[in-house]
mmCIF file of N, CA and C in Angstrom:
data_model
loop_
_atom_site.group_PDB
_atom_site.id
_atom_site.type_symbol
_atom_site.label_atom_id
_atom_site.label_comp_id
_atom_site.label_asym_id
_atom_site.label_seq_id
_atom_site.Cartn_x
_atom_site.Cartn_y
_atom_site.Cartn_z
ATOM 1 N N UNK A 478 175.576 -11.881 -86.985
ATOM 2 C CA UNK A 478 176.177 -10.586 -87.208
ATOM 3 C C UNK A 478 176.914 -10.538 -88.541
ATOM 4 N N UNK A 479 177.691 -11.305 -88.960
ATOM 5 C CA UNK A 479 178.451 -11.671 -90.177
ATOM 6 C C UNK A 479 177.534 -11.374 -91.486
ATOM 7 N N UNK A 480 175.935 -12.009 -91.235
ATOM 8 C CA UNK A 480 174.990 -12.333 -92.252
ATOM 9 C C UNK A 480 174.923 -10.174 -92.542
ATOM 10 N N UNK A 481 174.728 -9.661 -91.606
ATOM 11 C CA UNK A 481 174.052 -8.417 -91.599
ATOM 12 C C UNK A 481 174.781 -7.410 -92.490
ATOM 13 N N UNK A 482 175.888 -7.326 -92.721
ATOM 14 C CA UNK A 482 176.851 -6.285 -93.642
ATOM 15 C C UNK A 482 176.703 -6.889 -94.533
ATOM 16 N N UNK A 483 176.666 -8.147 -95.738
ATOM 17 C CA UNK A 483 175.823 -7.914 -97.060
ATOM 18 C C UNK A 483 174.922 -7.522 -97.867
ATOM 19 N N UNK A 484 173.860 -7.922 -96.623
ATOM 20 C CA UNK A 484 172.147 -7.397 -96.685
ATOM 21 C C UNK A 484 172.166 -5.615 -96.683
ATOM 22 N N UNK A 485 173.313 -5.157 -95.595
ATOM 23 C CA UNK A 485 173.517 -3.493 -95.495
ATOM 24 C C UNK A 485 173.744 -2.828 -96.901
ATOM 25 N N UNK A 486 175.076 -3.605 -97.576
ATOM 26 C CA UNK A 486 175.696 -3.250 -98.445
ATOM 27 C C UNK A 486 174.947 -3.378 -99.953
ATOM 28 N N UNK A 487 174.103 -4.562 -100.022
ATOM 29 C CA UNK A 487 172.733 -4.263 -101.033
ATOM 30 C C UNK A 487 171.862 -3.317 -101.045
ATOM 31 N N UNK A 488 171.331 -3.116 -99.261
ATOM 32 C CA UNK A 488 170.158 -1.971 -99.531
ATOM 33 C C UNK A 488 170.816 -0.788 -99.912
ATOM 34 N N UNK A 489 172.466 -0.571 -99.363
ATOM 35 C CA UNK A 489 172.834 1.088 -100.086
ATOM 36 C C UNK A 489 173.336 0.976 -101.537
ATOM 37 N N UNK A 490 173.790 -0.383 -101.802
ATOM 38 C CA UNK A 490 173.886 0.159 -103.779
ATOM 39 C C UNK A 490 172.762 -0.131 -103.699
ATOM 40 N N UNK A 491 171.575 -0.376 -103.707
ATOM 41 C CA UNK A 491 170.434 -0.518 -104.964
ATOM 42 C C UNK A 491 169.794 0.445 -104.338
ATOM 43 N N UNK A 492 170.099 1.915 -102.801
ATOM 44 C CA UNK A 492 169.643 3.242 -103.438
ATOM 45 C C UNK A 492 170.343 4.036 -103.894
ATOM 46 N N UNK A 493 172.025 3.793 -104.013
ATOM 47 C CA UNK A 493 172.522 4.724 -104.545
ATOM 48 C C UNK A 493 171.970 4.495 -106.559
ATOM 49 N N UNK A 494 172.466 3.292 -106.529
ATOM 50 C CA UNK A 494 172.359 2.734 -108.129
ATOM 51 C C UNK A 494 170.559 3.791 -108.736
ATOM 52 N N UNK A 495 169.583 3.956 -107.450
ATOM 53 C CA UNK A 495 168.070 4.456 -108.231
ATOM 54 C C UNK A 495 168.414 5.540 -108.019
ATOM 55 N N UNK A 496 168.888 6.187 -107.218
ATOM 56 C CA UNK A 496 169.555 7.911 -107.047
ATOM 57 C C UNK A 496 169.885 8.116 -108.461
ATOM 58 N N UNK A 497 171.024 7.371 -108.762
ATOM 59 C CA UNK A 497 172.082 7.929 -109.911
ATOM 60 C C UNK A 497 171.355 7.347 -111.389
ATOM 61 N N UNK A 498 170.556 6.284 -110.958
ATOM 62 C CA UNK A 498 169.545 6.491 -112.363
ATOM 63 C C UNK A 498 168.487 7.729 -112.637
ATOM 64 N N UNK A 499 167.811 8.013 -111.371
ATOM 65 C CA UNK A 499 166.749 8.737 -111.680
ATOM 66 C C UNK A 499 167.539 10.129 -111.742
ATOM 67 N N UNK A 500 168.811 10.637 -111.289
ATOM 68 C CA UNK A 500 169.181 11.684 -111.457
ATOM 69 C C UNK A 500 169.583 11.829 -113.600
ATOM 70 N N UNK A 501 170.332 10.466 -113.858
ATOM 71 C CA UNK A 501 170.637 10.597 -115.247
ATOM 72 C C UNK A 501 169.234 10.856 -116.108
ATOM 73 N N UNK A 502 168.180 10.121 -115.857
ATOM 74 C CA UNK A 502 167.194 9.990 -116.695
ATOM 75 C C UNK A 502 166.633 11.744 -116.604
ATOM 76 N N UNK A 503 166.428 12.435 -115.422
ATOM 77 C CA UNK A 503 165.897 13.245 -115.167
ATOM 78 C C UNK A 503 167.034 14.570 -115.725
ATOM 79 N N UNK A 504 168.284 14.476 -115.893
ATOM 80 C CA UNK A 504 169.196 15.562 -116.741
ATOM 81 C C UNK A 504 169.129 15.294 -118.153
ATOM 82 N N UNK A 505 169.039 13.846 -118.403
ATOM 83 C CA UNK A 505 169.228 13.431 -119.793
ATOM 84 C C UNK A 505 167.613 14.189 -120.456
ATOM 85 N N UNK A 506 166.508 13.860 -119.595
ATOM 86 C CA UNK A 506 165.497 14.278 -119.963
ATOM 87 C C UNK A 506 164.991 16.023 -120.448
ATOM 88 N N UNK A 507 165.438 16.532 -119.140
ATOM 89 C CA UNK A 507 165.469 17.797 -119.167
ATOM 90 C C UNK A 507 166.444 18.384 -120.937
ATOM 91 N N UNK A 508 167.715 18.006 -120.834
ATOM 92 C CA UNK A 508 168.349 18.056 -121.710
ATOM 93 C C UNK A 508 167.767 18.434 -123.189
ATOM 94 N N UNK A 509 166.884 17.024 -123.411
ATOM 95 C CA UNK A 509 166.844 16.994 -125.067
ATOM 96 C C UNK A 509 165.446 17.664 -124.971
ATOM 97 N N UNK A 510 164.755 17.797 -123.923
ATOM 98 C CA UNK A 510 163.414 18.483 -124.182
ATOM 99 C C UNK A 510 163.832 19.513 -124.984
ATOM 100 N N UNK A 511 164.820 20.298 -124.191
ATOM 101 C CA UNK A 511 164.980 21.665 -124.338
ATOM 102 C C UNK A 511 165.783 21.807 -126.035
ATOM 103 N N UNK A 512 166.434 20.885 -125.918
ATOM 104 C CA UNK A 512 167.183 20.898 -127.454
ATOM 105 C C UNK A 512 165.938 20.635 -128.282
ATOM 106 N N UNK A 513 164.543 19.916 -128.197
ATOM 107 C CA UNK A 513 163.517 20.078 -129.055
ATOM 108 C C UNK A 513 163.409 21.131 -129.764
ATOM 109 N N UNK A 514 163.057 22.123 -128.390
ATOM 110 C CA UNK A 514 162.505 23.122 -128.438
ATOM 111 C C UNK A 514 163.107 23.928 -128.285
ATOM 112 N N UNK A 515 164.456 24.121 -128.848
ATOM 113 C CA UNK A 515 165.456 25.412 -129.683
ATOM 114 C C UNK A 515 165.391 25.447 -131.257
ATOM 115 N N UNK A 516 165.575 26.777 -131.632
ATOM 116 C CA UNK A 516 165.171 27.097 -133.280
ATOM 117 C C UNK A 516 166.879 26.288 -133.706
ATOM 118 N N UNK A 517 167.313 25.469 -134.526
ATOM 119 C CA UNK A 517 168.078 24.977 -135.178
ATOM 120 C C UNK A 517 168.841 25.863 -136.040
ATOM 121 N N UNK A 518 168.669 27.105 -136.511
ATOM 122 C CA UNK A 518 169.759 27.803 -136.793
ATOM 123 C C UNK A 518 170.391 28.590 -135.657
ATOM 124 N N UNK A 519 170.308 28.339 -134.633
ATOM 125 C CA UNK A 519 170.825 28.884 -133.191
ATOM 126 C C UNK A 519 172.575 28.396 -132.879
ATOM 127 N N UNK A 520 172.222 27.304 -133.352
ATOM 128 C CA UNK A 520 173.026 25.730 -132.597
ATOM 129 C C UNK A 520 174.760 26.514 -133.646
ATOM 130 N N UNK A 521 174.475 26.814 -134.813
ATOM 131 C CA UNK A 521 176.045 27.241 -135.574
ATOM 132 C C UNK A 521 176.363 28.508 -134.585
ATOM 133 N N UNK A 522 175.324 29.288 -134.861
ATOM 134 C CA UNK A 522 175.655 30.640 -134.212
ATOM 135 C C UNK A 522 176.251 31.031 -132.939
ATOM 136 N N UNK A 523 176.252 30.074 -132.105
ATOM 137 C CA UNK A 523 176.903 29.882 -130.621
ATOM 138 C C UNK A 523 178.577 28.605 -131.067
ATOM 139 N N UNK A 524 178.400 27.912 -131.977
ATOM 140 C CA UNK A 524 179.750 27.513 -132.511
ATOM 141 C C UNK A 524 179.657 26.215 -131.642
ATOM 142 N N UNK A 525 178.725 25.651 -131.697
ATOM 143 C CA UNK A 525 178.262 24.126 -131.444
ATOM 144 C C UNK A 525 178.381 22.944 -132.291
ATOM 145 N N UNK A 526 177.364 21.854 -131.878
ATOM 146 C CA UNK A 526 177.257 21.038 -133.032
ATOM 147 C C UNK A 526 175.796 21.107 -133.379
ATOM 148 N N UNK A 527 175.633 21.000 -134.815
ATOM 149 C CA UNK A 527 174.249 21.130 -134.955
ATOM 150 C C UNK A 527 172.636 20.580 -134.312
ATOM 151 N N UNK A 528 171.491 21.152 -133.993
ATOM 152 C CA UNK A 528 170.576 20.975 -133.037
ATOM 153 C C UNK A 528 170.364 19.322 -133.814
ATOM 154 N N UNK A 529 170.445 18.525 -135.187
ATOM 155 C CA UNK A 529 170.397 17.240 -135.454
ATOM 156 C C UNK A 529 171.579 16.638 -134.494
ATOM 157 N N UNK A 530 172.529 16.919 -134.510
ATOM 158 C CA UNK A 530 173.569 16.081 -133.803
ATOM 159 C C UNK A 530 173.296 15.777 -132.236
ATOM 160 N N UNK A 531 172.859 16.860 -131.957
ATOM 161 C CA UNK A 531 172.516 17.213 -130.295
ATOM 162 C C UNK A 531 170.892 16.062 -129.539
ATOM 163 N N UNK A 532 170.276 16.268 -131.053
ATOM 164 C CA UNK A 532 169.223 15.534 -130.311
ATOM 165 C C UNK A 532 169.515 13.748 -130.823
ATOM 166 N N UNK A 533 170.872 13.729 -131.642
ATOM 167 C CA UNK A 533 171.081 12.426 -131.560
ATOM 168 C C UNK A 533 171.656 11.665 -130.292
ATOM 169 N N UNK A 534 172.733 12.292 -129.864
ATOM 170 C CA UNK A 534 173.562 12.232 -128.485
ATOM 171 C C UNK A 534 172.789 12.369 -127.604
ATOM 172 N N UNK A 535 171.634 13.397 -127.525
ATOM 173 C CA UNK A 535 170.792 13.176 -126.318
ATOM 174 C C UNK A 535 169.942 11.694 -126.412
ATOM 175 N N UNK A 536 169.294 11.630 -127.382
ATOM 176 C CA UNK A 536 168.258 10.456 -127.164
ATOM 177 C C UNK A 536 169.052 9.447 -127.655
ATOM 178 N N UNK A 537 170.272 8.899 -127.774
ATOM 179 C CA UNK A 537 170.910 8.005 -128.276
ATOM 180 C C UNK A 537 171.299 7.239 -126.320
ATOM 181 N N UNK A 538 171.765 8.483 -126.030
ATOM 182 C CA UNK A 538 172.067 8.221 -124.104
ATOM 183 C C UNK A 538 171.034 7.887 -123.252
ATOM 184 N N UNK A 539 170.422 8.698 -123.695
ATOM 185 C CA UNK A 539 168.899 8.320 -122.993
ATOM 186 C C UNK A 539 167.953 7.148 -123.141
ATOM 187 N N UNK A 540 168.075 6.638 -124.245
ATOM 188 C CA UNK A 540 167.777 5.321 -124.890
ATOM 189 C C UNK A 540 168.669 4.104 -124.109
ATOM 190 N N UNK A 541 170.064 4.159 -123.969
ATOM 191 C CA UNK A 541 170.854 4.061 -123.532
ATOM 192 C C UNK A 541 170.413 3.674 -121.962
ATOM 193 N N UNK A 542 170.547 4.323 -121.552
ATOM 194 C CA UNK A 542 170.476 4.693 -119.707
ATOM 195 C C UNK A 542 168.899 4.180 -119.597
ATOM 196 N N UNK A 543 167.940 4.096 -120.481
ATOM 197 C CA UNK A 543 166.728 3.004 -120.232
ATOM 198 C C UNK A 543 167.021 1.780 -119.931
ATOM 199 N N UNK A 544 167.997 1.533 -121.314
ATOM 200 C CA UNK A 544 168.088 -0.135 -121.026
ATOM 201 C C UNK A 544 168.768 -0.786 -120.546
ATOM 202 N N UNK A 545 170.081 0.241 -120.276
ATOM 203 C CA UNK A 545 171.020 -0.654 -119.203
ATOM 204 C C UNK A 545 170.973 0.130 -118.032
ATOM 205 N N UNK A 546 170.041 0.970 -117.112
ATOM 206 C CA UNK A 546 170.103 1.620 -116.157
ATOM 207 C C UNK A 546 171.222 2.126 -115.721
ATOM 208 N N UNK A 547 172.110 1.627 -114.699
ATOM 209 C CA UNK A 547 173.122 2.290 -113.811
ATOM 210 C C UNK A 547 174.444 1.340 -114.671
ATOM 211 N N UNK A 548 175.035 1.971 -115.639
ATOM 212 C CA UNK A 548 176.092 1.572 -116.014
ATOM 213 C C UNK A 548 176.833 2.555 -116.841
ATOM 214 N N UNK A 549 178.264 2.202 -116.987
ATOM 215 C CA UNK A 549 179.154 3.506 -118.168
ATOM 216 C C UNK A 549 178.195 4.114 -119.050
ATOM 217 N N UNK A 550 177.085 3.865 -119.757
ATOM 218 C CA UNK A 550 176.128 4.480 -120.620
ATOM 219 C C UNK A 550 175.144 5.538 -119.784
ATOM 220 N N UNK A 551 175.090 5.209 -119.001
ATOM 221 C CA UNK A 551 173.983 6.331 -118.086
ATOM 222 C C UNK A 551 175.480 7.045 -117.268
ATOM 223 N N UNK A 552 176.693 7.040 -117.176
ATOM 224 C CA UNK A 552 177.371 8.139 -116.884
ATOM 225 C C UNK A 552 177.873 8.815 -117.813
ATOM 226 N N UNK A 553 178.163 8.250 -118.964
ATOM 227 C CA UNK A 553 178.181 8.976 -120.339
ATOM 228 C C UNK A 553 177.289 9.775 -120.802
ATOM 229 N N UNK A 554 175.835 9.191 -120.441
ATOM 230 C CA UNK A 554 174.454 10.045 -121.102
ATOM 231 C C UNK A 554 174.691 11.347 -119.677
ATOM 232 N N UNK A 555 175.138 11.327 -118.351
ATOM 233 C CA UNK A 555 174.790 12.241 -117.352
ATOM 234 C C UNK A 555 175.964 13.520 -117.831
ATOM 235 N N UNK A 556 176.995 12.801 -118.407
ATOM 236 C CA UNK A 556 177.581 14.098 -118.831
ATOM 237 C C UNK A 556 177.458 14.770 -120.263
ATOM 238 N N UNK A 557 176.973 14.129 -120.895
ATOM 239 C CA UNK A 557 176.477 14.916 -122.187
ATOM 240 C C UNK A 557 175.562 15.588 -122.186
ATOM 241 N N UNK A 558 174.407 15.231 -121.196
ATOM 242 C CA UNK A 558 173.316 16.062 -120.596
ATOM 243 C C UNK A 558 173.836 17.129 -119.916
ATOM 244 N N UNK A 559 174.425 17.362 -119.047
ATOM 245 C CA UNK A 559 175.043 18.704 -118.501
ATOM 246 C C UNK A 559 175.916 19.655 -118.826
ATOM 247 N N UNK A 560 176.799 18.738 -120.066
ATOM 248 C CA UNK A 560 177.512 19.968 -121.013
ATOM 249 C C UNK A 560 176.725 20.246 -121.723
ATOM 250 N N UNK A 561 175.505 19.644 -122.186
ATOM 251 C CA UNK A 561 174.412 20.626 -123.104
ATOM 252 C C UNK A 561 173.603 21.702 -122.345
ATOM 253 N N UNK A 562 173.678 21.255 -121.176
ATOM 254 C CA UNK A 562 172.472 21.935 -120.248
ATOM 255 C C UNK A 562 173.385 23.282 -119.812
ATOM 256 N N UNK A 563 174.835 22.554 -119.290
ATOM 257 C CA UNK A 563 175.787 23.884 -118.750
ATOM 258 C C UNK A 563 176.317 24.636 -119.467
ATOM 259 N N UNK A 564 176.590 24.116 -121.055
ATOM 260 C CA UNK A 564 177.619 24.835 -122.136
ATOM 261 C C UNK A 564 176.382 25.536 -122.808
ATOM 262 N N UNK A 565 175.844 24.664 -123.912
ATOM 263 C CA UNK A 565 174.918 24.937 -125.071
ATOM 264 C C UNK A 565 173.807 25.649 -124.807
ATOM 265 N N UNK A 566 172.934 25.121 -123.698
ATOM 266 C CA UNK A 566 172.090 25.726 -123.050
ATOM 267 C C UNK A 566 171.889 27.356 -122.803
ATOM 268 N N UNK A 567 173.234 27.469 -122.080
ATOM 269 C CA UNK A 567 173.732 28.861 -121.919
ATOM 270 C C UNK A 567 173.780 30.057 -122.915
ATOM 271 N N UNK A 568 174.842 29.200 -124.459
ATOM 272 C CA UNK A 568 174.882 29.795 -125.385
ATOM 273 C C UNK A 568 173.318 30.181 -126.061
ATOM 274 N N UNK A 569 172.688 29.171 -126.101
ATOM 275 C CA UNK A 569 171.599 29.667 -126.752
ATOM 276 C C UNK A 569 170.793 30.835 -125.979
ATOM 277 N N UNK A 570 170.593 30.293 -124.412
ATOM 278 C CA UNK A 570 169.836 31.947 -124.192
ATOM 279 C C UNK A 570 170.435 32.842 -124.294
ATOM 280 N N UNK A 571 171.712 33.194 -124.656
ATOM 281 C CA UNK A 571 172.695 34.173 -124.656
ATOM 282 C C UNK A 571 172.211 35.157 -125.815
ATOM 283 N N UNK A 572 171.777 34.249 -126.606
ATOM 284 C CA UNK A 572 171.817 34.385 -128.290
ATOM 285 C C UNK A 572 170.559 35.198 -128.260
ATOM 286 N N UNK A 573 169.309 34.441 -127.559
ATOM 287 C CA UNK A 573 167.836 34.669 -128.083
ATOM 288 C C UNK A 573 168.073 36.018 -126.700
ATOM 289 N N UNK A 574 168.771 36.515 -126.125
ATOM 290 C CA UNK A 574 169.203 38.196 -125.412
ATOM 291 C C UNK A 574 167.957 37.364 -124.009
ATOM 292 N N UNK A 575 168.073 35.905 -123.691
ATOM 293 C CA UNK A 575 167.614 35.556 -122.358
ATOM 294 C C UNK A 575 166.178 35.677 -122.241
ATOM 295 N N UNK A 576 165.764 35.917 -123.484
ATOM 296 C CA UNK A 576 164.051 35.594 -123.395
ATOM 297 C C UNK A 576 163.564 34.202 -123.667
ATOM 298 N N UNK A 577 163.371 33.607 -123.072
ATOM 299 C CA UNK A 577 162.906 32.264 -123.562
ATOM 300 C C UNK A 577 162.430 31.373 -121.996
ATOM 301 N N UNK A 578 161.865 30.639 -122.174
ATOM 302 C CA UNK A 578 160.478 29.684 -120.732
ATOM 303 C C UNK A 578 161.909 29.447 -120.184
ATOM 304 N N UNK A 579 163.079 28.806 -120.859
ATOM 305 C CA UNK A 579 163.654 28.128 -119.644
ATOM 306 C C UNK A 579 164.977 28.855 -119.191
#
């Protein structure tokens, strides 16, 4: 009985640890797609940082959160991904009057 609560306590971090990777990889991802594929004089006009800076921080985290999976770098990359996705994101469809795929 003793043996059985270590073995427990491995199988739930190593699914929380693939949860919280595949959730970072999959915001971080979403993220810089979309910063690709915004026009770059957008990024001043909403009072950001420029669409170069943005896709550095994105794929700098994301690069990041590859190689060390579930650590301070993939919770760093999960929130830079969602203030781009929740802040910037926003601003820009704001800008283009909400026409745009995403």
């Amino acid at each position: 009985m003793n043996s059985a609560a270590p073995l427990f306590y491995a199988d739930v971090r190593y699914i929380l640890d693939l949860a919280l990777f595949v959730f970072a990889l999959v915001v971080q991802g979403v993220a810089l797609v979309h910063c690709v594929t915004q026009k770059g004089e957008a990024f001043p006009a909403i009072g950001t940082l420029p669409k170069g800076a943005w896709l550095a921080i994105l794929g700098i985290c994301l690069l990041l959160t590859l190689l060390f999976q579930v650590s301070l770098f993939g919770l760093i990359g999960i929130a830079a991904g969602l203030v781009y996705l929740l802040d910037v994101r926003v601003g820009l469809r704001d800008i283009s009057d909400g026409r745009g795929s995403w």
